[in-house]
Coordinates of C-alpha atoms and ligand atoms in Angstrom, one line a residue:
R1 CA 43.8 -99.5 -114.6
G2 CA 46.4 -101.8 -112.7
G3 CA 49.7 -101.9 -110.9
P4 CA 50.2 -102.3 -107.0
K5 CA 48.2 -98.9 -106.5
N6 CA 45.4 -99.7 -109.1
L7 CA 46.0 -96.5 -111.1
P8 CA 45.1 -95.6 -114.5
I9 CA 48.0 -97.0 -116.8
A10 CA 48.9 -94.4 -119.8
E11 CA 49.6 -97.1 -122.4
V12 CA 48.7 -94.6 -125.1
L13 CA 49.6 -90.9 -125.3
V14 CA 47.7 -87.8 -127.0
D15 CA 50.1 -87.5 -129.8
D16 CA 50.8 -91.1 -130.4
D17 CA 49.0 -90.7 -133.8
D18 CA 49.8 -87.3 -134.5
C19 CA 52.1 -88.2 -137.6
P20 CA 52.9 -91.3 -139.5
E21 CA 56.4 -91.0 -137.6
N22 CA 54.6 -91.2 -134.3
S23 CA 52.5 -94.1 -135.3
R24 CA 55.6 -96.0 -136.3
Q25 CA 57.2 -95.3 -133.1
K26 CA 54.2 -96.4 -131.0
H27 CA 55.6 -99.9 -130.7
K28 CA 59.2 -99.2 -130.1
P29 CA 60.7 -99.9 -126.8
K30 CA 59.4 -97.1 -124.2
L31 CA 62.3 -94.7 -123.0
V32 CA 61.1 -92.6 -120.3
I33 CA 63.4 -89.6 -119.2
L34 CA 62.9 -87.7 -116.1
G35 CA 63.8 -84.2 -115.9
S36 CA 64.5 -81.4 -118.3
G37 CA 68.0 -80.4 -117.1
W38 CA 71.7 -80.8 -118.3
G39 CA 71.6 -84.5 -118.2
S40 CA 68.3 -85.3 -120.0
V41 CA 68.8 -82.7 -122.6
A42 CA 72.3 -84.3 -123.5
I43 CA 70.6 -87.6 -124.1
L44 CA 68.0 -85.9 -126.3
K45 CA 70.4 -84.2 -128.3
T46 CA 72.3 -87.4 -129.0
L47 CA 69.6 -89.9 -129.4
N48 CA 68.8 -91.3 -132.9
P49 CA 65.1 -90.2 -133.3
E50 CA 62.7 -93.3 -133.9
D51 CA 64.6 -95.7 -132.3
Y52 CA 62.7 -95.5 -129.0
H53 CA 59.2 -94.3 -127.9
V54 CA 60.6 -91.2 -125.9
T55 CA 58.6 -89.6 -123.2
V56 CA 60.2 -86.7 -121.1
V57 CA 58.6 -86.0 -117.8
S58 CA 59.4 -82.9 -115.9
P59 CA 57.6 -80.3 -113.7
V60 CA 59.0 -77.4 -115.9
N61 CA 58.7 -77.2 -119.4
Y62 CA 62.0 -75.6 -120.0
F63 CA 65.6 -76.2 -119.8
L64 CA 67.6 -73.6 -117.4
F65 CA 71.3 -72.8 -118.4
T66 CA 72.4 -72.9 -114.6
P67 CA 75.9 -71.4 -115.2
M68 CA 74.5 -68.0 -115.9
L69 CA 71.9 -67.9 -113.3
P70 CA 73.8 -65.7 -110.8
S71 CA 74.4 -63.1 -113.6
A72 CA 70.3 -62.9 -113.8
T73 CA 69.7 -62.2 -110.2
V74 CA 71.4 -58.8 -110.4
G75 CA 70.1 -58.0 -114.0
T76 CA 73.5 -58.7 -116.1
L77 CA 71.3 -60.9 -118.0
E78 CA 67.7 -61.4 -118.6
L79 CA 66.0 -64.2 -117.1
R80 CA 64.1 -65.4 -120.5
S81 CA 67.7 -65.4 -122.0
L82 CA 68.6 -68.4 -119.6
V83 CA 65.8 -70.8 -120.6
E84 CA 64.8 -72.7 -123.6
P85 CA 61.4 -74.4 -124.1
I86 CA 62.0 -78.2 -123.6
R87 CA 59.2 -79.1 -126.0
L88 CA 61.4 -77.8 -128.9
I89 CA 64.2 -79.9 -127.9
V90 CA 61.8 -82.9 -127.3
S91 CA 60.1 -82.6 -130.5
R92 CA 63.6 -82.6 -132.6
A93 CA 64.2 -85.9 -130.9
K94 CA 60.8 -87.0 -132.1
G95 CA 59.6 -87.5 -128.5
H96 CA 56.7 -86.8 -126.2
F97 CA 56.7 -84.3 -123.3
L98 CA 54.6 -84.5 -120.2
K99 CA 54.8 -81.7 -117.6
A100 CA 54.2 -83.4 -114.6
E101 CA 56.2 -84.8 -111.5
A102 CA 57.5 -88.4 -111.1
V103 CA 56.5 -89.5 -107.6
D104 CA 57.6 -93.3 -107.4
V105 CA 58.7 -96.2 -109.5
E106 CA 57.5 -99.8 -109.4
L107 CA 60.8 -101.4 -110.3
S108 CA 59.6 -105.0 -111.0
E109 CA 56.4 -104.0 -113.0
K110 CA 58.4 -101.3 -114.7
L111 CA 55.8 -98.5 -114.1
L112 CA 56.6 -95.0 -113.3
E113 CA 54.0 -93.2 -110.9
V114 CA 53.5 -89.6 -112.2
A115 CA 51.4 -86.8 -110.3
Q116 CA 49.8 -84.1 -112.1
T117 CA 47.3 -81.2 -111.1
N118 CA 44.1 -81.5 -113.4
A119 CA 41.9 -78.6 -114.7
Q120 CA 39.9 -78.7 -111.4
G121 CA 43.3 -78.2 -109.3
E122 CA 43.1 -81.7 -107.8
E123 CA 46.1 -84.1 -107.8
C124 CA 45.9 -87.1 -109.7
H125 CA 48.3 -89.9 -110.4
F126 CA 48.6 -92.3 -112.9
Y127 CA 51.3 -95.0 -114.2
L128 CA 53.6 -94.3 -117.2
P129 CA 55.1 -97.9 -118.5
Y130 CA 58.5 -97.8 -119.5
D131 CA 61.0 -100.5 -120.8
K132 CA 64.0 -98.2 -120.0
L133 CA 63.9 -95.5 -117.5
V134 CA 66.4 -92.6 -116.8
L135 CA 66.6 -90.8 -113.5
G136 CA 67.8 -87.0 -114.4
V137 CA 66.0 -85.3 -111.6
G138 CA 68.9 -83.4 -110.2
A139 CA 69.2 -82.4 -106.4
T140 CA 67.8 -80.0 -104.0
T141 CA 69.0 -77.3 -101.6
N142 CA 70.8 -78.9 -98.4
P143 CA 69.3 -77.4 -95.4
H144 CA 71.9 -78.8 -93.2
G145 CA 69.4 -78.8 -90.2
V146 CA 69.6 -75.1 -89.7
K147 CA 66.9 -73.1 -88.1
G148 CA 65.0 -70.1 -90.1
L149 CA 66.0 -71.0 -93.6
E150 CA 62.5 -69.5 -94.6
N151 CA 64.3 -66.2 -94.1
C152 CA 66.7 -67.1 -96.7
H153 CA 66.8 -67.1 -100.6
F154 CA 68.0 -69.9 -102.7
L155 CA 69.4 -70.1 -106.3
K156 CA 68.3 -73.1 -108.0
D157 CA 65.8 -72.3 -110.6
I158 CA 64.8 -69.1 -112.7
E159 CA 62.0 -68.2 -110.0
D160 CA 64.7 -67.9 -107.4
A161 CA 66.8 -65.5 -109.6
R162 CA 63.4 -63.3 -109.9
L163 CA 62.7 -63.5 -106.3
I164 CA 66.4 -62.5 -105.4
R165 CA 66.3 -59.8 -107.9
N166 CA 63.1 -58.3 -106.5
K167 CA 64.5 -58.5 -102.9
V168 CA 67.8 -56.7 -103.7
M169 CA 65.9 -53.8 -105.5
Q170 CA 63.2 -53.7 -102.6
N171 CA 66.1 -53.1 -100.2
L172 CA 67.8 -50.6 -102.1
E173 CA 64.5 -48.8 -102.5
Q174 CA 63.8 -48.9 -98.8
A175 CA 67.3 -47.5 -98.1
C176 CA 66.3 -44.3 -99.7
M177 CA 63.2 -43.8 -97.5
P178 CA 63.4 -40.7 -95.3
T179 CA 62.0 -42.7 -92.4
T180 CA 64.6 -45.4 -92.7
S181 CA 67.3 -44.9 -89.5
D182 CA 71.0 -45.2 -90.2
E183 CA 71.1 -48.5 -88.6
E184 CA 68.3 -49.8 -90.4
R185 CA 69.6 -48.6 -93.9
R186 CA 73.1 -50.3 -93.0
R187 CA 70.9 -53.5 -92.0
L188 CA 69.0 -53.3 -95.3
L189 CA 72.3 -53.0 -97.4
S190 CA 74.0 -56.0 -95.4
F191 CA 74.0 -58.8 -98.1
V192 CA 75.0 -62.2 -96.6
V193 CA 75.9 -65.4 -98.9
S194 CA 76.2 -68.6 -96.8
G195 CA 78.3 -71.0 -98.7
G196 CA 81.7 -70.3 -100.5
G197 CA 81.2 -72.7 -103.3
P198 CA 81.0 -71.6 -107.0
T199 CA 77.4 -70.5 -106.7
G200 CA 77.8 -68.4 -103.6
V201 CA 81.2 -66.9 -104.9
E202 CA 79.6 -66.0 -108.4
F203 CA 76.6 -64.5 -106.8
A204 CA 78.6 -62.5 -104.5
A205 CA 80.9 -61.3 -107.1
E206 CA 78.0 -60.4 -109.5
L207 CA 76.1 -58.6 -106.8
F208 CA 79.3 -56.5 -105.9
D209 CA 79.9 -55.6 -109.7
M210 CA 76.2 -54.3 -110.0
L211 CA 76.6 -52.3 -106.8
N212 CA 79.8 -50.8 -108.0
E213 CA 78.9 -50.2 -111.9
D214 CA 75.4 -49.3 -111.7
L215 CA 74.0 -48.2 -108.3
G216 CA 76.1 -45.0 -108.4
R217 CA 74.2 -43.9 -111.6
S218 CA 70.4 -44.2 -110.4
F219 CA 70.9 -44.2 -106.6
P220 CA 72.1 -41.7 -104.1
K221 CA 75.8 -42.0 -103.8
I222 CA 75.8 -42.2 -100.0
L223 CA 74.2 -45.7 -100.3
R224 CA 77.6 -46.9 -101.7
N225 CA 79.3 -46.4 -98.5
E226 CA 76.9 -48.4 -96.4
I227 CA 76.7 -51.4 -98.4
S228 CA 78.5 -54.5 -97.1
V229 CA 78.9 -58.0 -98.6
H230 CA 79.8 -61.1 -96.4
V231 CA 80.5 -64.7 -97.4
I232 CA 80.4 -67.2 -94.7
Q233 CA 82.2 -70.4 -95.4
S234 CA 82.4 -73.5 -93.2
R235 CA 86.0 -74.5 -94.5
G236 CA 89.1 -72.7 -94.5
H237 CA 88.9 -71.1 -97.9
I238 CA 86.3 -70.3 -100.6
L239 CA 86.3 -72.3 -103.7
N240 CA 87.9 -75.2 -101.6
T241 CA 87.2 -77.9 -104.3
Y242 CA 89.2 -75.9 -107.0
D243 CA 93.0 -75.7 -107.3
E244 CA 94.5 -73.8 -104.4
A245 CA 95.9 -71.0 -106.8
L246 CA 92.3 -70.3 -108.1
S247 CA 90.8 -70.1 -104.5
K248 CA 93.7 -67.9 -103.3
F249 CA 93.0 -65.6 -106.5
A250 CA 89.3 -65.4 -105.7
E251 CA 90.2 -64.5 -102.0
A252 CA 92.6 -61.9 -102.8
R253 CA 90.0 -60.4 -105.2
F254 CA 87.5 -60.5 -102.5
A255 CA 89.8 -58.8 -100.0
H256 CA 90.6 -56.1 -102.6
D257 CA 86.8 -55.6 -103.3
Q258 CA 86.2 -55.3 -99.6
V259 CA 83.8 -58.5 -99.8
E260 CA 84.2 -59.8 -96.4
V261 CA 84.9 -63.6 -96.3
L262 CA 84.2 -65.3 -93.1
T263 CA 85.9 -68.5 -93.1
N264 CA 85.6 -71.6 -90.6
S265 CA 82.4 -70.2 -89.8
R266 CA 79.2 -72.3 -89.5
V267 CA 75.5 -70.7 -89.4
K268 CA 73.5 -71.4 -86.5
E269 CA 70.5 -69.8 -87.1
V270 CA 68.8 -67.3 -89.8
Q271 CA 66.6 -64.7 -88.3
K272 CA 64.3 -62.1 -90.1
D273 CA 67.3 -59.5 -89.4
K274 CA 70.3 -61.0 -88.5
I275 CA 72.3 -64.4 -88.9
L276 CA 73.8 -66.2 -86.1
F277 CA 77.1 -67.9 -86.7
S278 CA 80.0 -69.6 -85.0
Q279 CA 83.4 -69.1 -86.0
K280 CA 86.8 -70.9 -84.9
D281 CA 89.5 -68.4 -84.2
E282 CA 93.2 -69.0 -84.4
N283 CA 93.4 -70.9 -81.0
G284 CA 90.7 -73.3 -82.3
E285 CA 88.1 -71.7 -79.7
T286 CA 84.5 -71.5 -81.0
V287 CA 83.1 -68.0 -80.6
T288 CA 79.4 -67.2 -81.7
K289 CA 78.7 -64.1 -83.6
E290 CA 75.8 -62.3 -85.1
L291 CA 75.6 -60.2 -88.3
P292 CA 72.7 -58.0 -89.0
M293 CA 71.4 -58.5 -92.7
G294 CA 68.8 -57.4 -95.2
F295 CA 69.2 -60.3 -97.4
C296 CA 70.7 -64.0 -97.1
L297 CA 71.5 -66.3 -100.1
W298 CA 71.6 -70.0 -98.9
S299 CA 73.8 -72.0 -101.2
T300 CA 75.7 -74.8 -99.2
G301 CA 75.5 -77.8 -101.3
V302 CA 73.1 -80.4 -102.6
A303 CA 70.7 -82.9 -101.1
Q304 CA 68.6 -85.8 -102.4
T305 CA 65.1 -85.2 -103.9
E306 CA 62.0 -86.8 -102.4
L307 CA 61.7 -89.2 -105.5
C308 CA 65.5 -90.3 -105.2
K309 CA 65.0 -90.9 -101.4
R310 CA 61.9 -93.0 -102.0
I311 CA 63.7 -94.9 -104.6
A312 CA 66.9 -95.5 -102.5
N313 CA 64.5 -96.9 -99.7
K314 CA 63.0 -99.4 -101.9
I315 CA 66.7 -100.8 -103.0
E316 CA 68.3 -102.7 -100.1
V317 CA 71.7 -102.0 -101.7
Q318 CA 71.2 -98.1 -102.2
T319 CA 72.6 -97.1 -98.8
N320 CA 74.5 -93.7 -99.9
K321 CA 72.5 -90.8 -98.1
H322 CA 73.6 -88.3 -100.7
A323 CA 72.9 -89.9 -104.2
L324 CA 71.8 -93.0 -106.1
E325 CA 74.4 -95.1 -106.9
T326 CA 75.1 -96.6 -110.3
D327 CA 77.6 -99.1 -111.7
T328 CA 80.4 -97.9 -114.2
H329 CA 77.6 -98.2 -117.0
L330 CA 75.4 -95.9 -115.2
R331 CA 72.8 -98.6 -114.3
L332 CA 71.0 -98.1 -111.1
N333 CA 72.3 -100.5 -108.5
G334 CA 69.7 -102.9 -107.4
A335 CA 67.2 -102.3 -110.1
P336 CA 66.5 -105.2 -112.7
L337 CA 69.6 -104.9 -114.9
G338 CA 69.3 -102.4 -118.1
S339 CA 66.0 -101.1 -117.1
V340 CA 66.8 -97.8 -115.0
Y341 CA 69.8 -95.4 -115.3
A342 CA 70.7 -92.6 -113.4
I343 CA 72.8 -89.6 -114.4
G344 CA 73.9 -86.1 -113.2
D345 CA 73.3 -84.6 -109.6
C346 CA 71.1 -87.2 -108.3
S347 CA 73.5 -89.9 -109.1
T348 CA 77.0 -91.2 -108.1
V349 CA 79.2 -93.8 -109.9
Q350 CA 81.0 -96.4 -107.8
N351 CA 84.3 -96.1 -109.2
N352 CA 87.2 -97.9 -107.4
V353 CA 89.3 -95.0 -106.9
A354 CA 91.7 -97.1 -104.7
D355 CA 92.1 -99.3 -107.6
H356 CA 93.3 -96.7 -110.0
L357 CA 95.5 -95.2 -107.7
V358 CA 97.4 -98.7 -107.0
H359 CA 97.6 -98.9 -110.9
F360 CA 99.1 -95.4 -110.8
L361 CA 101.8 -96.6 -108.3
R362 CA 102.6 -99.7 -110.2
S363 CA 103.0 -97.9 -113.5
M364 CA 105.2 -95.3 -111.7
A365 CA 107.7 -97.9 -110.4
W366 CA 107.6 -99.7 -114.0
E367 CA 108.5 -96.4 -115.5
K368 CA 111.4 -96.1 -113.2
G369 CA 112.3 -99.9 -113.4
K370 CA 111.8 -100.5 -109.9
D371 CA 109.8 -103.0 -107.7
P372 CA 107.0 -101.3 -106.5
E373 CA 107.1 -102.9 -103.2
K374 CA 110.4 -101.8 -102.4
M375 CA 109.9 -98.2 -104.0
E376 CA 110.8 -95.3 -101.9
I377 CA 109.2 -92.2 -102.9
T378 CA 110.9 -88.7 -102.5
F379 CA 108.9 -85.3 -102.0
P380 CA 109.1 -84.2 -105.8
E381 CA 108.0 -87.8 -106.7
W382 CA 105.0 -87.4 -104.4
R383 CA 104.2 -84.2 -105.9
D384 CA 103.8 -85.5 -109.3
V385 CA 101.6 -88.5 -108.0
A386 CA 99.4 -86.0 -106.5
Q387 CA 99.2 -84.1 -109.8
R388 CA 98.0 -87.2 -111.6
V389 CA 95.5 -88.0 -108.9
K390 CA 94.2 -84.6 -109.2
K391 CA 93.9 -84.7 -112.9
R392 CA 91.9 -88.1 -112.8
F393 CA 90.1 -87.3 -109.7
P394 CA 89.3 -83.4 -109.7
Q395 CA 87.0 -83.7 -106.6
A396 CA 90.2 -85.1 -104.6
S397 CA 91.8 -81.5 -104.8
D398 CA 90.5 -80.4 -101.6
H399 CA 92.1 -83.3 -99.8
L400 CA 95.3 -82.7 -101.6
R401 CA 96.2 -79.3 -100.6
R402 CA 98.9 -79.4 -98.1
L403 CA 101.3 -81.9 -99.8
D404 CA 104.0 -81.4 -97.3
K405 CA 102.0 -82.0 -94.3
L406 CA 100.7 -85.1 -95.8
F407 CA 104.1 -86.3 -96.6
E408 CA 105.3 -85.9 -93.2
Q409 CA 102.3 -87.2 -91.8
Y410 CA 102.7 -90.6 -93.7
D411 CA 106.2 -90.8 -93.6
K412 CA 105.8 -92.9 -90.3
D413 CA 109.6 -93.7 -90.1
Q414 CA 110.5 -90.1 -90.8
N415 CA 113.4 -91.1 -93.2
G416 CA 112.2 -88.3 -95.7
T417 CA 110.8 -90.6 -98.5
L418 CA 107.5 -92.6 -98.6
A419 CA 107.6 -96.4 -98.8
F420 CA 105.2 -98.1 -101.0
G421 CA 103.2 -98.9 -97.9
E422 CA 103.0 -95.5 -96.6
L423 CA 102.0 -94.0 -99.9
H424 CA 99.4 -96.8 -100.4
E425 CA 97.8 -96.0 -97.1
L426 CA 97.8 -92.2 -97.7
L427 CA 96.0 -92.7 -101.0
L428 CA 93.5 -95.1 -99.5
Q429 CA 92.8 -92.6 -96.9
I430 CA 91.9 -89.9 -99.7
D431 CA 89.9 -92.7 -101.3
S432 CA 87.6 -93.1 -98.6
K433 CA 86.9 -89.4 -98.6
L434 CA 86.0 -89.3 -102.3
T435 CA 82.4 -90.3 -102.7
S436 CA 81.2 -89.0 -105.8
L437 CA 82.0 -87.0 -108.9
P438 CA 81.4 -83.3 -108.8
A439 CA 78.0 -81.9 -109.1
T440 CA 78.3 -80.0 -112.1
A441 CA 76.7 -79.4 -115.4
Q442 CA 79.7 -80.7 -117.3
R443 CA 79.4 -84.1 -115.6
A444 CA 75.6 -84.3 -116.1
H445 CA 76.2 -83.4 -119.9
Q446 CA 78.8 -86.0 -120.3
Q447 CA 76.6 -88.8 -118.6
G448 CA 73.7 -87.8 -120.8
Q449 CA 75.9 -88.0 -123.9
Y450 CA 77.4 -91.5 -123.2
L451 CA 74.0 -92.8 -122.3
G452 CA 72.3 -91.4 -125.6
R453 CA 75.2 -93.0 -127.5
K454 CA 74.7 -96.3 -125.8
L455 CA 71.0 -96.2 -126.2
N456 CA 71.7 -95.7 -130.0
K457 CA 74.1 -98.7 -129.9
L458 CA 71.5 -101.0 -127.9
A459 CA 68.8 -100.0 -130.4
Q460 CA 71.1 -101.3 -133.3
A461 CA 72.0 -104.6 -131.5
A462 CA 68.4 -105.3 -131.0
P463 CA 66.7 -104.1 -134.1
G464 CA 63.0 -104.5 -134.5
M465 CA 62.3 -105.0 -130.8
T466 CA 59.1 -103.8 -129.7
A467 CA 58.0 -102.8 -126.4
N468 CA 57.8 -105.6 -123.6
E469 CA 59.6 -108.0 -125.8
V470 CA 62.9 -106.3 -124.8
D471 CA 65.0 -108.0 -122.1
Y472 CA 68.2 -106.1 -122.5
G473 CA 70.0 -108.0 -119.5
D474 CA 73.8 -107.4 -119.7
L475 CA 73.8 -106.3 -123.1
D476 CA 75.0 -102.8 -121.9
E477 CA 78.4 -104.3 -121.4
A478 CA 78.3 -106.2 -124.7
V479 CA 77.7 -103.1 -126.9
Y480 CA 79.3 -100.2 -125.0
K481 CA 82.4 -99.2 -122.9
A482 CA 81.9 -98.0 -119.3
F483 CA 81.5 -94.5 -118.5
E484 CA 84.6 -92.5 -118.1
Y485 CA 84.8 -88.9 -116.7
H486 CA 86.8 -86.2 -118.4
H487 CA 87.5 -83.2 -116.3
L488 CA 87.5 -80.3 -118.5
G489 CA 88.3 -77.6 -115.9
S490 CA 85.8 -75.8 -113.8
L491 CA 85.0 -72.1 -114.2
A492 CA 84.0 -69.6 -111.7
Y493 CA 83.2 -66.1 -112.2
I494 CA 84.8 -63.6 -109.8
G495 CA 84.0 -59.9 -110.0
N496 CA 84.4 -59.2 -113.7
S497 CA 87.2 -61.6 -114.4
A498 CA 87.1 -65.3 -114.7
V499 CA 88.9 -67.9 -112.6
F500 CA 89.7 -70.6 -114.9
D501 CA 91.0 -74.2 -114.2
F502 CA 91.7 -76.4 -117.3
N503 CA 93.4 -79.5 -116.8
G504 CA 95.8 -78.3 -114.2
L505 CA 96.5 -75.2 -116.4
S506 CA 95.3 -72.6 -114.3
F507 CA 94.8 -69.4 -115.5
S508 CA 93.1 -66.0 -113.9
G509 CA 92.5 -62.5 -114.1
G510 CA 92.0 -59.8 -116.6
L511 CA 89.7 -59.0 -119.4
M512 CA 91.3 -62.1 -121.5
A513 CA 89.6 -64.2 -118.9
V514 CA 86.4 -62.6 -119.3
Y515 CA 86.4 -63.4 -122.9
L516 CA 87.7 -66.9 -122.5
W517 CA 84.9 -67.4 -120.0
R518 CA 82.3 -66.3 -122.1
S519 CA 83.4 -68.1 -125.2
V520 CA 83.6 -71.3 -123.2
Y521 CA 80.0 -70.9 -122.0
F522 CA 78.9 -69.8 -125.5
A523 CA 80.4 -73.0 -127.0
Q524 CA 78.6 -75.2 -124.4
S525 CA 75.2 -73.1 -124.7
V526 CA 72.8 -75.3 -126.3
S527 CA 71.0 -73.2 -129.2
L528 CA 71.7 -70.3 -131.5
R529 CA 68.7 -68.7 -130.0
T530 CA 70.2 -68.7 -126.3
R531 CA 73.6 -67.5 -127.9
I532 CA 71.7 -64.5 -129.6
L533 CA 70.0 -63.5 -126.5
L534 CA 72.9 -63.8 -124.4
A535 CA 74.9 -61.7 -126.8
M536 CA 72.1 -59.0 -127.0
D537 CA 72.2 -58.9 -123.1
W538 CA 75.8 -58.2 -122.7
S539 CA 75.9 -55.8 -125.3
K540 CA 72.9 -53.9 -123.7
R541 CA 74.7 -54.0 -120.5
A542 CA 78.0 -52.7 -122.0
L543 CA 76.1 -50.0 -123.7
F544 CA 73.5 -48.8 -121.1
G545 CA 74.3 -50.6 -117.8
R546 CA 72.2 -52.8 -115.8
D547 CA 68.2 -52.0 -115.5
M548 CA 67.9 -50.9 -112.1
M549 CA 64.3 -52.0 -111.4
N550 CA 62.2 -55.0 -110.6
Ligands
LIG601 P1 69.2 -80.5 -113.3 O1 69.9 -79.8 -114.4 O2 69.0 -79.9 -111.9 O3 68.1 -81.0 -114.0 C1 66.8 -81.5 -113.0 C2 65.6 -81.6 -113.8 O4 64.7 -82.6 -113.1 C3 64.7 -80.5 -113.7 O5 64.3 -80.1 -115.0 C4 63.8 -80.6 -112.5 O6 62.8 -79.8 -112.9 C5 63.3 -82.1 -112.9 N1 62.9 -82.8 -111.8 C6 62.9 -82.6 -110.5 N2 62.3 -83.5 -109.7 C7 61.5 -84.3 -110.5 C8 60.6 -85.2 -110.5 N3 60.3 -85.7 -109.3 N4 60.1 -85.8 -111.8 C9 60.5 -85.3 -112.9 N5 61.5 -84.3 -113.1 C10 62.0 -83.9 -111.9 N6 77.6 -76.3 -113.2 C11 78.8 -76.3 -113.9 O7 79.3 -77.3 -114.5 N7 79.5 -75.1 -114.1 C12 78.8 -73.9 -113.6 O8 79.3 -72.7 -113.7 C13 77.5 -74.1 -112.7 N8 77.0 -73.2 -112.2 C14 75.9 -73.3 -111.4 C15 75.2 -72.1 -111.0 C16 73.9 -72.3 -110.3 C17 73.3 -71.2 -109.7 C18 73.4 -73.8 -109.9 C19 72.1 -73.9 -109.2 C20 74.2 -74.8 -110.3 C21 75.3 -74.6 -111.3 N9 76.0 -75.7 -111.8 C22 76.9 -75.5 -112.7 C23 75.5 -77.0 -111.5 C24 74.6 -77.6 -112.5 O9 73.6 -76.9 -112.9 C25 74.2 -78.9 -112.1 O10 75.4 -79.8 -111.8 C26 73.3 -79.6 -113.4 O11 72.2 -78.9 -113.4 C27 73.0 -81.1 -113.1 O12 72.3 -81.6 -113.9 P2 71.1 -82.5 -114.0 O13 70.6 -83.1 -115.3 O14 71.6 -83.6 -112.8 O15 70.0 -81.7 -113.0
LIG602 MG1 68.5 -83.8 -116.2
LIG603 MG1 68.5 -77.4 -115.1
LIG604 MG1 68.1 -98.6 -99.2
LIG605 MG1 109.6 -93.4 -94.9

């Protein structure tokens, strides 16, 4: 026992002497990885086995292929096809796995506090010592302080998808009861999605496809006319972090499919049978409305987990309310150097966007052979700058929608060009709005891969090191470059045709898009097992339609 809370310390794990390899690893530096999601799995797939004594701690013993989760809610894919046993992945990396939840970290003692429920059903805590700790715990759903969220469904985990599937089926069955009134039937068949981001939009599209393609075959035809799907979005557009063309395409698609999109609307309260929201009309006046509903999905962005909040509270320099801040080497700011890293949705990299932007401007002036301070930027040039900014910082797209408006607004002297100072101010304004990299699997995967490669280098740089001897200090900088995010395009699935955004090359609609979308995800998919399961699900659906049952 020991540490600040005098808990048992897990110096040895059950399988430390399982085989000669494990015995050899026992004295290697202890690498503890939290979470079994995109970030953590990417590390495990990159790490050289045997350089570290690796332990993965996660409350779930599977990896979830989240981009396909919306498809599982309506039976396009089977739930089982989207998960992969984490123990398989861990054992390939010659690591150890503990199905438990990390609850706290003692940063100076390098002890991780872990909670687990024992055979008697009691919660017990212990310390797991580490030399290096990686936080890859993801994020939780953001409640935005709205009342009545117990009446909503969420879509984060496999269990959520199961609950949604059951609820949708239950509503359809209830709608067929002779005792159900017409009004009640319409309510049961009113599906509301709160949040116009990719998850909400994909779910709405999947739901709509299912209702259109499979409902008529097994349910009374009359239901089709009474079904309604609504998307409530606080901003002016759905998919507002994507390219404007893509969000327009999605909106047009929904308009055609009669999926109602309520923009500039904020949910006030969710009751058992209706949802209350306020909507800004064209004159900027706010009116309160209500919508009867039989099902509500809450998908309005992410918030910090309890563990991350606790860690942020312990460290003075961690002041960001949304995520843990790291330096460009992904080291947690304020923790002993080289001992704690944070990746994926739980983290954000402090990247001086403003510096990059000024650099952009200077190189642009240089290309034109002009003095940057005296440069006057015309509208086409400004469009070019904006394009480059969007490419480098995709999360800026939302702030660069109305290029003409911005130009007008910052052209203070109204001479039709932006002076260097005017442009600089504009970019600074955008910089202040950019807080983080996008919360995507793509980013988590890149960060995990980066960290895996760096950990391999570190092991080479300090060979033969054993646990407790290691003081990495600022070795990170010496052995490996800083993390750089590469935006590979965002994908959203809109009603049987994908919306595709690849490095500014927008591409949307049609069957081609569907295949493109599927092949991209096949390639990203982690194992042959998953690939085969998904292919079987798709073929089954193509041949027989979706299973309309719980
Ligand atoms: P996660 O993958 O969320 O993993 C976090 C892990 O930490 C989990 O295993 C969790 O159980 C574990 N954990 C939590 N708390 C603790 C604790 N205290 N101790 C130990 N372990 C803990 N991104 C895309 O790029 N493209 C998409 O199409 C896309 N679609 C999505 C659809 C849905 C429905 C959802 C929910 C997300 C989607 N995303 C998509 C986002 C993507 O899933 C996330 O950005 C990604 O999962 C982040 O990876 P991560 O490793 O940070 O966290
Ligand atoms: Mg993870
Ligand atoms: Mg996951
Ligand atoms: Mg703090
Ligand atoms: Mg001017």
